[in-house]
Coordinates of C-alpha atoms in Angstrom, one line a residue:
Chain A
M1 CA 9.7 -20.9 15.7
P2 CA 9.8 -19.1 12.3
D3 CA 11.7 -15.5 11.9
S4 CA 8.9 -13.2 12.5
G5 CA 8.9 -9.8 9.7
S6 CA 10.3 -7.8 13.3
D7 CA 13.4 -10.4 13.6
R8 CA 14.6 -10.4 9.7
F9 CA 14.3 -6.7 10.3
I10 CA 16.5 -6.6 13.9
R11 CA 19.2 -8.7 11.2
E12 CA 19.4 -6.4 8.2
V13 CA 19.8 -3.0 10.2
C14 CA 22.4 -4.7 12.7
V15 CA 24.1 -5.2 9.7
L16 CA 23.2 -1.8 7.9
A17 CA 25.0 -0.3 11.6
G18 CA 28.0 -2.3 10.9
R19 CA 28.3 -0.3 7.3
F20 CA 27.4 3.5 8.8
P21 CA 28.4 4.1 12.1
P22 CA 26.1 6.9 12.4
L23 CA 23.3 4.7 12.1
V24 CA 20.5 4.9 15.2
L25 CA 17.5 2.8 15.8
V26 CA 14.1 4.7 17.2
Q27 CA 12.0 2.2 18.5
S28 CA 8.3 3.3 18.4
M29 CA 6.3 -0.3 19.1
N30 CA 3.9 -1.8 21.3
H31 CA 6.9 -4.1 22.1
D32 CA 10.1 -2.9 22.6
R33 CA 13.0 -5.8 21.4
E34 CA 14.9 -6.4 24.4
D35 CA 17.5 -9.0 22.0
I36 CA 19.1 -6.0 20.2
P37 CA 22.5 -7.5 19.5
E38 CA 25.8 -4.8 18.9
P39 CA 26.9 -2.4 17.9
L40 CA 23.0 -1.3 17.3
R41 CA 22.1 -2.4 21.1
G42 CA 24.0 1.4 22.4
R43 CA 22.6 3.1 19.9
T44 CA 18.8 2.4 20.4
V45 CA 16.5 4.4 21.9
K46 CA 13.2 3.1 22.2
V47 CA 10.1 6.1 22.8
G48 CA 7.9 3.1 23.6
A49 CA 4.4 3.6 22.1
S50 CA 4.2 7.4 22.1
S51 CA 4.6 8.4 18.1
S52 CA 4.4 12.2 17.6
H53 CA 7.7 11.9 20.1
A54 CA 9.2 10.0 18.0
I55 CA 9.0 11.6 14.3
A56 CA 10.7 15.1 15.9
L57 CA 12.7 13.2 18.2
S58 CA 14.2 11.7 15.1
C59 CA 14.4 14.3 13.3
G60 CA 16.8 16.0 15.9
L61 CA 19.3 12.8 16.1
A62 CA 19.6 13.3 12.3
S63 CA 20.0 17.0 12.4
V64 CA 23.1 16.7 14.6
G65 CA 24.9 13.7 11.5
K66 CA 22.3 10.4 12.5
I67 CA 21.0 8.0 10.0
V68 CA 17.6 7.0 11.7
V69 CA 16.2 4.4 11.2
L70 CA 12.7 4.5 13.2
A71 CA 10.6 1.7 13.5
T72 CA 7.4 0.6 14.8
D73 CA 4.4 -1.9 15.0
R74 CA 1.8 0.7 15.5
P75 CA -0.6 0.1 12.5
D76 CA -1.8 3.4 13.1
F77 CA 1.9 5.3 13.8
I78 CA 0.7 7.4 10.8
G79 CA -2.1 8.7 11.1
Q80 CA -1.5 9.3 15.1
S81 CA 2.1 11.4 14.0
W82 CA 1.0 12.9 10.4
N83 CA 0.9 16.3 11.8
D84 CA 4.9 16.0 12.7
I85 CA 5.1 13.9 9.9
R86 CA 3.4 16.7 7.5
H87 CA 5.4 20.2 9.3
T88 CA 8.1 18.6 10.6
L89 CA 10.0 15.8 8.7
L90 CA 9.3 16.4 5.4
Q91 CA 9.8 19.8 6.5
S92 CA 13.7 19.4 7.6
L93 CA 13.9 17.2 4.7
Q94 CA 16.4 14.4 6.6
N95 CA 17.4 10.9 6.8
I96 CA 14.9 9.6 8.1
T97 CA 13.9 6.3 7.4
V98 CA 10.4 5.2 8.6
V99 CA 9.7 1.3 8.6
L100 CA 6.5 0.2 9.4
L101 CA 6.4 -3.3 10.5
P102 CA 3.6 -5.9 10.5
P103 CA 1.2 -5.5 13.9
S104 CA 2.9 -8.2 16.6
P105 CA 0.5 -11.0 17.2
R106 CA -0.3 -10.0 20.5
S107 CA -1.4 -6.1 19.4
V108 CA -5.0 -5.4 19.8
G109 CA -5.8 -2.5 17.2
P110 CA -7.0 -1.4 14.4
V111 CA -7.2 -3.3 11.2
V112 CA -7.9 -1.3 8.4
S113 CA -4.6 0.9 7.1
E114 CA -4.7 4.0 5.5
S115 CA -1.5 5.3 6.1
W116 CA -0.3 4.9 2.5
S117 CA -3.1 7.7 1.4
L118 CA -2.3 10.1 4.2
L119 CA 1.9 10.0 2.9
R120 CA 0.5 10.3 -0.4
Q121 CA -0.9 13.8 -0.2
I122 CA 2.9 15.2 0.0
P123 CA 4.7 14.1 -4.1
V124 CA 8.1 14.0 -2.4
T125 CA 7.5 11.6 -0.2
E126 CA 8.7 8.0 -1.2
I127 CA 6.9 4.9 0.2
Y128 CA 8.4 1.6 -1.1
V129 CA 6.9 -1.9 -0.5
P130 CA 8.9 -4.7 -0.6
A131 CA 7.8 -8.2 -1.6
D132 CA 9.8 -9.7 0.8
V133 CA 12.2 -10.0 2.9
E134 CA 15.3 -9.6 0.6
E135 CA 14.0 -6.8 -1.3
M136 CA 13.3 -5.0 2.4
R137 CA 17.3 -5.5 2.3
Q138 CA 17.9 -3.5 -0.4
A139 CA 15.1 -1.0 0.4
L140 CA 16.8 -0.1 3.1
D141 CA 20.2 -0.1 2.3
Y142 CA 18.7 2.3 -0.8
C143 CA 16.7 4.4 2.0
V144 CA 19.9 4.6 4.3
T145 CA 22.4 7.0 2.1
R146 CA 19.0 9.3 0.2
H147 CA 19.4 11.8 2.7
A148 CA 16.0 12.4 2.6
P149 CA 12.6 10.6 4.3
T150 CA 11.6 7.3 3.4
F151 CA 9.3 5.2 4.0
I152 CA 9.1 1.2 3.5
H153 CA 6.3 -0.7 4.5
A154 CA 7.9 -4.4 5.4
P155 CA 6.3 -7.5 4.2
A156 CA 3.8 -9.8 6.3
D157 CA 5.3 -12.5 8.7
E158 CA 2.9 -15.2 7.0
I159 CA 3.1 -15.1 3.2
D160 CA 1.1 -18.3 1.6
P161 CA 3.7 -21.0 1.8
A162 CA 2.1 -22.7 -0.9
A163 CA 2.2 -19.4 -3.1
P164 CA 5.4 -19.4 -5.6
A165 CA 8.0 -17.2 -4.6
P166 CA 7.9 -14.5 -6.7
A167 CA 10.8 -14.4 -9.2
F168 CA 13.1 -11.5 -10.0
G169 CA 15.2 -12.4 -11.5
S170 CA 18.8 -10.7 -11.0
A171 CA 17.4 -6.9 -11.0
R172 CA 15.4 -6.9 -7.6
F173 CA 15.3 -3.6 -5.7
S174 CA 15.0 -0.6 -8.3
P175 CA 13.4 2.5 -6.4
G176 CA 10.2 3.5 -9.0
V177 CA 10.9 0.8 -10.4
W178 CA 7.5 -1.3 -10.9
P179 CA 9.4 -5.2 -12.3
R180 CA 6.7 -7.6 -14.4
L181 CA 6.5 -11.0 -13.3
R182 CA 4.7 -12.9 -15.4
D183 CA 3.3 -12.1 -19.4
G184 CA -0.4 -12.7 -19.5
S185 CA -2.8 -10.6 -22.2
D186 CA -6.1 -11.0 -20.9
L187 CA -5.8 -9.0 -17.4
A188 CA -3.4 -7.1 -15.5
V189 CA -2.6 -8.3 -11.6
I190 CA -1.3 -5.5 -9.5
T191 CA 0.7 -5.9 -6.2
A192 CA 1.8 -4.0 -4.1
G193 CA 4.4 -5.5 -1.7
D194 CA 4.1 -9.1 -0.2
L195 CA 0.6 -9.9 -2.3
A196 CA 2.6 -10.1 -5.0
A197 CA 3.4 -14.4 -4.2
A198 CA -0.5 -14.3 -4.1
A199 CA -1.1 -13.2 -7.5
L200 CA 1.3 -15.2 -8.9
H201 CA -0.3 -18.2 -7.0
A202 CA -4.0 -17.1 -8.4
A203 CA -2.2 -16.6 -12.0
S204 CA -1.0 -20.4 -12.4
R205 CA -4.5 -20.7 -10.8
L206 CA -6.1 -18.9 -14.0
A207 CA -4.1 -19.8 -16.3
A208 CA -5.2 -23.8 -15.8
E209 CA -8.2 -22.9 -17.2
G210 CA -7.0 -20.5 -20.0
I211 CA -6.7 -17.6 -18.7
Q212 CA -3.5 -15.5 -18.9
A213 CA -2.4 -12.9 -16.4
S214 CA 0.4 -10.6 -16.1
V215 CA 1.2 -10.0 -13.0
V216 CA 3.0 -6.4 -11.6
H217 CA 5.1 -5.9 -8.0
A218 CA 4.4 -2.5 -7.2
S219 CA 7.2 -1.7 -5.2
S220 CA 7.0 1.6 -4.4
I221 CA 3.7 3.2 -4.0
Q222 CA 5.2 5.9 -4.2
P223 CA 6.9 7.9 -7.2
V224 CA 4.1 4.8 -9.3
D225 CA 5.9 4.0 -12.2
R226 CA 4.0 5.7 -14.5
S227 CA 5.9 4.5 -17.7
A228 CA 5.6 0.6 -17.2
L229 CA 1.7 1.2 -16.1
L230 CA 1.1 2.8 -19.3
A231 CA 2.6 0.2 -21.4
L232 CA 1.0 -1.7 -19.7
V233 CA -2.8 -0.8 -19.9
R234 CA -1.9 -0.4 -24.1
K235 CA -2.3 -3.9 -24.8
I236 CA -3.8 -5.5 -21.6
R237 CA -6.9 -3.3 -21.1
R238 CA -8.8 -5.5 -17.5
V239 CA -6.7 -4.1 -14.1
I240 CA -7.0 -5.3 -10.9
T241 CA -5.2 -3.9 -8.3
C242 CA -4.7 -5.1 -4.3
E243 CA -3.0 -4.5 -1.2
R244 CA -3.1 -4.9 2.2
H245 CA -4.4 -1.1 2.4
S246 CA -7.5 0.8 2.5
V247 CA -9.5 1.2 -1.1
C248 CA -9.0 4.4 -0.8
G249 CA -5.8 6.1 -1.1
G250 CA -3.2 3.5 -1.5
L251 CA -2.3 1.4 -5.1
G252 CA -5.2 1.3 -6.3
S253 CA -6.5 4.9 -6.5
A254 CA -2.9 6.2 -7.9
V255 CA -3.3 3.2 -10.3
A256 CA -6.8 4.6 -11.1
E257 CA -5.8 8.4 -11.3
V258 CA -2.6 7.1 -13.9
L259 CA -5.2 5.1 -15.9
A260 CA -8.0 8.0 -15.9
E261 CA -5.5 11.1 -16.7
S262 CA -3.8 9.0 -19.7
G263 CA -7.7 8.2 -20.7
S264 CA -6.4 4.4 -21.5
G265 CA -10.2 3.4 -20.3
A266 CA -8.7 0.2 -19.1
K267 CA -10.9 -1.3 -16.8
L268 CA -10.5 -1.0 -12.9
V269 CA -11.1 -2.9 -9.5
R270 CA -9.4 -2.8 -6.8
L271 CA -8.8 -5.0 -4.1
G272 CA -8.0 -3.9 -0.4
M273 CA -9.1 -3.6 3.2
S274 CA -12.5 -1.3 4.4
D275 CA -13.9 -0.5 7.2
L276 CA -18.0 -2.0 5.2
D277 CA -15.7 -5.4 6.6
P278 CA -13.0 -4.7 8.1
A279 CA -12.5 -8.5 8.7
V280 CA -11.6 -9.2 4.8
S281 CA -8.0 -9.4 3.4
V282 CA -6.8 -9.9 0.3
S283 CA -5.6 -13.7 -1.1
A284 CA -5.1 -16.2 -4.0
K285 CA -8.4 -16.6 -3.5
S286 CA -10.0 -14.0 -3.8
I287 CA -8.0 -11.9 -6.3
L288 CA -9.0 -15.7 -8.3
R289 CA -12.3 -14.4 -7.9
A290 CA -12.7 -10.8 -8.5
A291 CA -10.2 -12.0 -11.9
K292 CA -12.9 -14.3 -12.7
A293 CA -15.8 -11.7 -11.7
L294 CA -14.6 -9.2 -14.4
L295 CA -14.0 -11.2 -17.2
K296 CA -17.4 -12.4 -16.8
S297 CA -18.8 -8.7 -16.3
E298 CA -17.0 -8.2 -19.9
G299 CA -18.4 -11.4 -20.8
K300 CA -15.4 -13.1 -21.5
R301 CA -15.0 -16.9 -21.3
S302 CA -11.9 -19.3 -20.2
G303 CA -9.5 -19.7 -23.1
S304 CA -11.4 -16.7 -25.4
Chain B
M1 CA 31.0 37.7 29.4
T2 CA 29.6 40.3 27.7
E3 CA 28.2 43.9 29.8
R4 CA 25.2 44.7 31.2
S5 CA 24.8 47.2 29.2
N6 CA 25.5 46.1 25.8
L7 CA 22.9 43.3 26.7
S8 CA 20.4 46.3 26.9
E9 CA 21.5 47.5 23.6
W10 CA 21.2 44.8 21.7
S11 CA 17.9 43.7 23.1
A12 CA 16.5 47.4 22.7
A13 CA 18.2 47.6 19.1
I14 CA 16.2 44.0 18.7
R15 CA 13.2 45.3 19.6
V16 CA 13.2 48.2 16.9
D17 CA 13.9 45.8 14.4
L18 CA 10.1 43.6 15.4
L19 CA 8.2 47.3 15.9
N20 CA 9.6 48.2 12.6
K21 CA 10.0 45.3 11.0
A22 CA 5.8 44.7 12.1
L23 CA 5.3 48.1 11.2
E24 CA 6.2 47.3 7.3
F25 CA 4.4 44.1 7.8
S26 CA 1.5 46.3 9.0
R27 CA 2.1 49.0 5.6
R28 CA 1.6 46.0 3.2
P29 CA -1.9 45.2 1.0
A30 CA -3.8 42.8 2.2
P31 CA -4.1 40.1 2.2
R32 CA -0.1 39.8 2.8
G33 CA -0.5 42.7 5.6
G34 CA -2.9 45.2 6.2
F35 CA -2.6 45.0 9.9
V36 CA -0.4 44.3 13.1
P37 CA 0.3 40.9 13.0
G38 CA -0.1 38.7 15.1
G39 CA 3.0 36.7 17.1
M40 CA 4.2 40.7 17.9
G41 CA 3.3 40.7 21.3
A42 CA 5.0 37.0 21.6
A43 CA 8.6 37.8 19.4
L44 CA 8.8 41.0 22.1
T45 CA 8.9 38.9 25.0
V46 CA 12.0 36.4 24.0
V47 CA 13.9 39.1 23.6
D48 CA 16.0 39.0 26.5
A49 CA 16.2 34.9 26.9
L50 CA 17.9 35.3 23.6
V51 CA 20.3 38.4 24.0
V52 CA 21.9 36.5 26.6
L53 CA 22.0 32.9 25.5
Y54 CA 23.8 34.3 22.5
L55 CA 25.5 37.0 23.8
D56 CA 26.6 35.8 27.2
I57 CA 26.3 31.8 27.5
L58 CA 26.2 29.9 24.1
Q59 CA 29.7 28.4 22.6
H60 CA 29.1 29.2 19.0
R61 CA 30.6 30.9 15.7
P62 CA 29.1 32.9 13.8
A63 CA 31.8 33.1 10.6
L64 CA 31.7 28.8 11.3
S65 CA 27.8 28.5 11.8
A66 CA 28.8 24.5 11.8
W67 CA 30.8 24.6 14.1
P68 CA 30.6 20.5 14.8
L69 CA 31.8 21.6 18.8
R70 CA 28.8 24.5 18.6
D71 CA 25.9 24.7 21.3
R72 CA 22.6 23.8 19.0
V73 CA 19.1 26.1 20.1
V74 CA 16.1 24.5 19.1
F75 CA 13.5 28.0 18.5
S76 CA 10.2 26.5 19.7
K77 CA 8.3 29.3 20.3
V78 CA 7.5 29.5 16.6
S79 CA 5.3 32.7 16.8
A80 CA 8.2 34.4 17.4
W81 CA 10.4 33.5 14.3
P82 CA 11.1 36.8 13.7
A83 CA 13.1 38.0 17.1
Y84 CA 15.3 34.7 15.8
H85 CA 15.7 36.7 12.5
S86 CA 16.9 39.8 14.0
L87 CA 18.9 38.1 16.0
L88 CA 20.7 36.0 13.6
Y89 CA 21.5 38.9 11.5
R90 CA 22.6 40.9 14.0
L91 CA 24.3 38.4 14.5
G92 CA 26.1 38.2 10.8
Y93 CA 24.5 34.5 10.7
L94 CA 22.0 36.0 7.8
N95 CA 23.3 37.9 5.3
R96 CA 19.8 39.8 4.6
P97 CA 17.0 40.7 6.8
R98 CA 13.8 38.6 6.9
E99 CA 10.6 39.9 6.5
W100 CA 8.3 39.4 9.1
D101 CA 6.4 36.4 7.8
E102 CA 9.4 34.5 6.3
P103 CA 10.5 31.8 8.0
L104 CA 13.9 30.3 8.1
D105 CA 15.0 26.9 7.3
M106 CA 17.1 24.7 8.9
N107 CA 18.6 23.3 5.3
A108 CA 18.8 26.7 3.9
D109 CA 19.9 29.1 6.7
P110 CA 22.9 29.1 9.1
G111 CA 23.0 29.6 12.2
V112 CA 19.1 27.3 13.0
D113 CA 19.2 23.9 13.9
F114 CA 16.0 23.7 13.3
S115 CA 13.2 24.6 12.0
S116 CA 9.6 22.8 11.6
T117 CA 5.8 24.5 11.0
G118 CA 4.3 22.5 13.2
A119 CA 4.3 23.9 17.2
G120 CA 4.7 21.7 20.5
V121 CA 7.9 20.0 18.5
G122 CA 10.8 21.1 19.7
L123 CA 11.5 20.3 22.5
S124 CA 11.2 16.6 21.2
A125 CA 13.4 17.9 19.2
A126 CA 16.0 19.0 21.2
V127 CA 15.5 15.5 22.9
G128 CA 16.7 13.8 19.6
M129 CA 19.8 16.4 19.3
A130 CA 21.2 15.7 22.9
L131 CA 20.6 12.0 23.2
G132 CA 22.6 12.1 19.5
L133 CA 25.5 14.2 21.1
R134 CA 25.5 12.2 23.9
L135 CA 25.8 9.1 21.5
D136 CA 29.4 10.8 20.2
N137 CA 29.9 12.0 23.4
K138 CA 29.9 15.5 22.6
K139 CA 30.3 18.3 25.0
S140 CA 27.7 20.6 23.0
R141 CA 24.9 21.7 25.0
V142 CA 21.2 22.2 23.9
F143 CA 19.0 24.8 24.5
A144 CA 15.3 24.8 23.5
L145 CA 13.3 28.0 23.3
M146 CA 9.6 27.4 24.3
E147 CA 6.6 28.4 25.2
S148 CA 4.2 29.1 28.2
S149 CA 1.3 27.0 25.6
E150 CA 2.7 24.2 24.5
L151 CA 2.8 22.7 28.0
G152 CA -0.3 21.8 27.3
G153 CA 0.9 19.7 24.8
G154 CA 0.9 15.8 25.0
E155 CA 4.5 15.2 22.9
T156 CA 6.2 18.1 25.4
W157 CA 5.3 15.8 28.2
E158 CA 6.6 12.7 26.1
A159 CA 9.6 14.8 25.5
V160 CA 10.3 16.1 28.8
D161 CA 9.8 12.6 30.5
R162 CA 12.2 10.7 27.9
A163 CA 14.6 13.4 28.8
G164 CA 14.5 12.5 33.0
I165 CA 14.4 8.9 31.8
E166 CA 17.8 9.9 29.9
K167 CA 19.5 12.0 32.9
L168 CA 20.0 14.7 29.0
S169 CA 22.0 17.0 31.5
R170 CA 23.3 19.1 28.5
L171 CA 20.2 20.3 27.9
C172 CA 18.4 22.9 28.9
A173 CA 14.9 23.9 28.0
V174 CA 13.7 27.5 28.4
V175 CA 9.6 28.4 29.2
D176 CA 9.3 31.9 28.6
W177 CA 6.2 32.5 31.0
P178 CA 4.5 35.7 29.7
R179 CA 2.1 37.0 32.9
P180 CA -1.4 35.6 32.9
F181 CA -4.1 37.8 30.7
A182 CA -7.7 37.1 30.3
G183 CA -7.5 33.5 27.3
S184 CA -3.7 32.9 27.9
G185 CA -4.6 30.0 30.1
A186 CA -1.5 30.4 31.4
E187 CA -3.6 31.4 35.2
E188 CA -5.1 28.1 35.1
S189 CA -2.4 26.0 35.2
G190 CA -1.1 28.0 38.1
G191 CA 1.3 30.1 37.1
G192 CA 5.4 29.3 36.7
A193 CA 6.4 27.8 39.8
A194 CA 3.8 25.1 38.8
A195 CA 4.9 24.1 35.9
A196 CA 8.8 23.9 37.5
E197 CA 7.1 21.9 40.3
K198 CA 5.8 19.7 36.7
F199 CA 8.8 18.9 35.4
R200 CA 10.8 18.0 38.8
A201 CA 8.4 15.4 39.1
F202 CA 9.7 14.2 35.9
G203 CA 13.6 14.5 36.7
W204 CA 14.7 18.3 36.1
E205 CA 15.9 20.6 37.7
S206 CA 14.2 23.6 38.1
V207 CA 14.3 27.8 38.2
V208 CA 12.1 30.2 38.0
V209 CA 13.6 33.4 36.8
D210 CA 12.4 37.2 35.7
G211 CA 12.6 36.7 31.8
H212 CA 13.8 40.1 31.2
S213 CA 16.5 40.2 33.5
H214 CA 20.0 39.3 32.4
E215 CA 21.1 39.2 35.4
E216 CA 18.7 36.5 36.5
L217 CA 18.7 35.2 33.1
S218 CA 22.7 34.9 33.1
Y219 CA 22.4 33.6 36.3
A220 CA 20.6 31.0 35.1
F221 CA 22.3 29.6 32.1
S222 CA 25.7 30.0 33.8
K223 CA 24.8 27.4 36.6
F224 CA 23.6 25.4 34.3
K225 CA 26.3 24.9 32.6
K226 CA 28.9 24.4 35.3
T227 CA 26.7 22.0 36.8
V228 CA 26.4 18.4 35.4
T229 CA 24.0 17.1 37.9
G230 CA 22.5 14.4 35.8
R231 CA 19.8 16.5 35.2
P232 CA 17.9 18.1 32.4
V233 CA 17.4 21.7 33.4
V234 CA 14.6 24.0 32.8
V235 CA 14.8 27.6 32.8
I236 CA 10.5 29.3 33.6
A237 CA 11.7 33.1 32.0
Q238 CA 8.2 34.8 33.5
T239 CA 7.8 38.0 31.0
R240 CA 5.6 40.7 30.2
F241 CA 4.1 40.4 27.4
G242 CA 4.6 42.5 24.3
K243 CA 7.6 44.3 26.4
G244 CA 8.3 47.1 25.0
V245 CA 4.9 48.6 24.1
A246 CA 2.7 49.2 26.6
A247 CA -0.8 48.8 24.6
L248 CA 0.9 45.1 24.9
E249 CA 1.8 44.7 28.5
R250 CA -1.3 46.4 29.9
T251 CA -3.9 44.2 27.4
G252 CA -1.9 41.2 26.3
T253 CA -3.6 41.3 22.8
T254 CA -3.0 42.9 20.4
C255 CA -1.9 46.8 19.0
G256 CA -3.5 49.3 16.9
I257 CA -0.3 50.6 13.7
D258 CA -0.5 53.9 15.3
Q259 CA 0.1 52.5 19.2
L260 CA 2.7 50.3 17.0
S261 CA 4.3 53.7 15.4
A262 CA 4.3 55.5 18.5
A263 CA 6.3 52.7 20.0
V264 CA 8.4 52.5 17.6
A265 CA 9.7 56.2 18.0
E266 CA 9.8 55.9 21.6
M267 CA 12.0 53.6 21.5
S268 CA 14.5 54.6 19.0
E269 CA 14.6 58.3 20.6
S270 CA 15.3 56.1 23.5
L271 CA 18.3 54.7 22.0
K272 CA 19.8 57.4 19.5
G273 CA 23.4 56.9 19.1
S274 CA 23.7 53.5 20.6
I275 CA 21.2 51.7 18.2
R276 CA 24.4 49.1 16.4
A277 CA 23.3 49.3 12.8

């Protein structure tokens, strides 16, 4: 059975625990992990499914010198504990990394995520969305030495196996930098997190029809890589954003704000989740469909 | 152990500080003043518990505020911050007195182990501190000063439960429990004794004391320090809201600027010659 996101995450945190003796794992999970190996086992606190308690408790741990990694698989964690995040975590500015893991397949809960829209309210918040496990490992490495609260949205368990792996080259995770994974001049697809693979897959399919798409991996929702974004839209006037998040307040909104304020005039289509149709998810197919619709709406045909 | 007369002097001096600051605040032009500040009554009630803790019980060093072996205090009763300012200033932690509405910041102000503007988070943070200190095998104790209204919040009981499960025997919660007055909600919850019983159900030791008796407070805290029962401890400190200002003690609400001025004059007069600078 393939490793789940939670398995991979635990492994990475164990490695970090070996390097950083003050590191403590706080679990606020629907389904607690019981198989945590040493040295992390003796440094794990389970707070069960409660969420607001987890934030303040983590702040208490950090105040006595601990480096806290707070892991949750609850999709509604940020919303439920927003008051504590706003008034306690983001005011105390301690070394706490909140990792939002993919929900357990056994979970039944809300589908549409609005976490980023809340976290973006506070400009100092850093929100990272790694595309894969390796990038998550590097992001964790960065965040635990950050001495400030940071948030990591871990990649989903099931990344499309038919999709090509994102090509990061030698430079992978760099905080606040959005790498361009593929060049193309007809349109740009900007994806958050693990949707990079789906976007590359869609871009290959478009290329077969004569449409050249750039693909940019938004490795952070905040900070936005403004310079990369503005450089992109200087030459490309059609942009699609993709996220496993509500269309309101997440990546699409962050990009829209930059584009609107810069007066770029680029046409933007936001793909994401919506309460209007929570079953719809973003995939290579939906990206392909949106790209063709966008080009058609502007009268551009394949190869022209 | 500090002399009882010293504790009384300190309590009175801090109360005079509070009343003077409140008067200063009320004399500021609106909107940042012009009225007797809310929270004044709450600040006055908690003074005795603070004084006994800091002068009699805590292991701490104002000259070395980051001493790693110090006991920790989480001041969760956010409405009473001015009492905390005043005490920390008089002890020498803060290098200047603070205005009524000036917050303390754990990242900037020495002697402040935790700060938050959120209500009802203090005990959770104290549990985290106690867990962290235990992981490092440190003997430091953690005190959380709370107000009774926090016991109406779910997060507080999550923290109570966690502390009981983890058997955090170096954790002491001090709950300021003012005598009921209309609208406080305290009378509906069955009073301090009922609250003590609830804590026991979660695996805590509990004791109810007169929150203005330095002797009872000191005895309860000392007993907590000496005894390691394997359980966290709660001290329910029954108090009189607005202690020191007759109008507040009587009604449990605010008072006018004239009544405040009169209270300042009366209290200052009674301490003439013995107030510490």
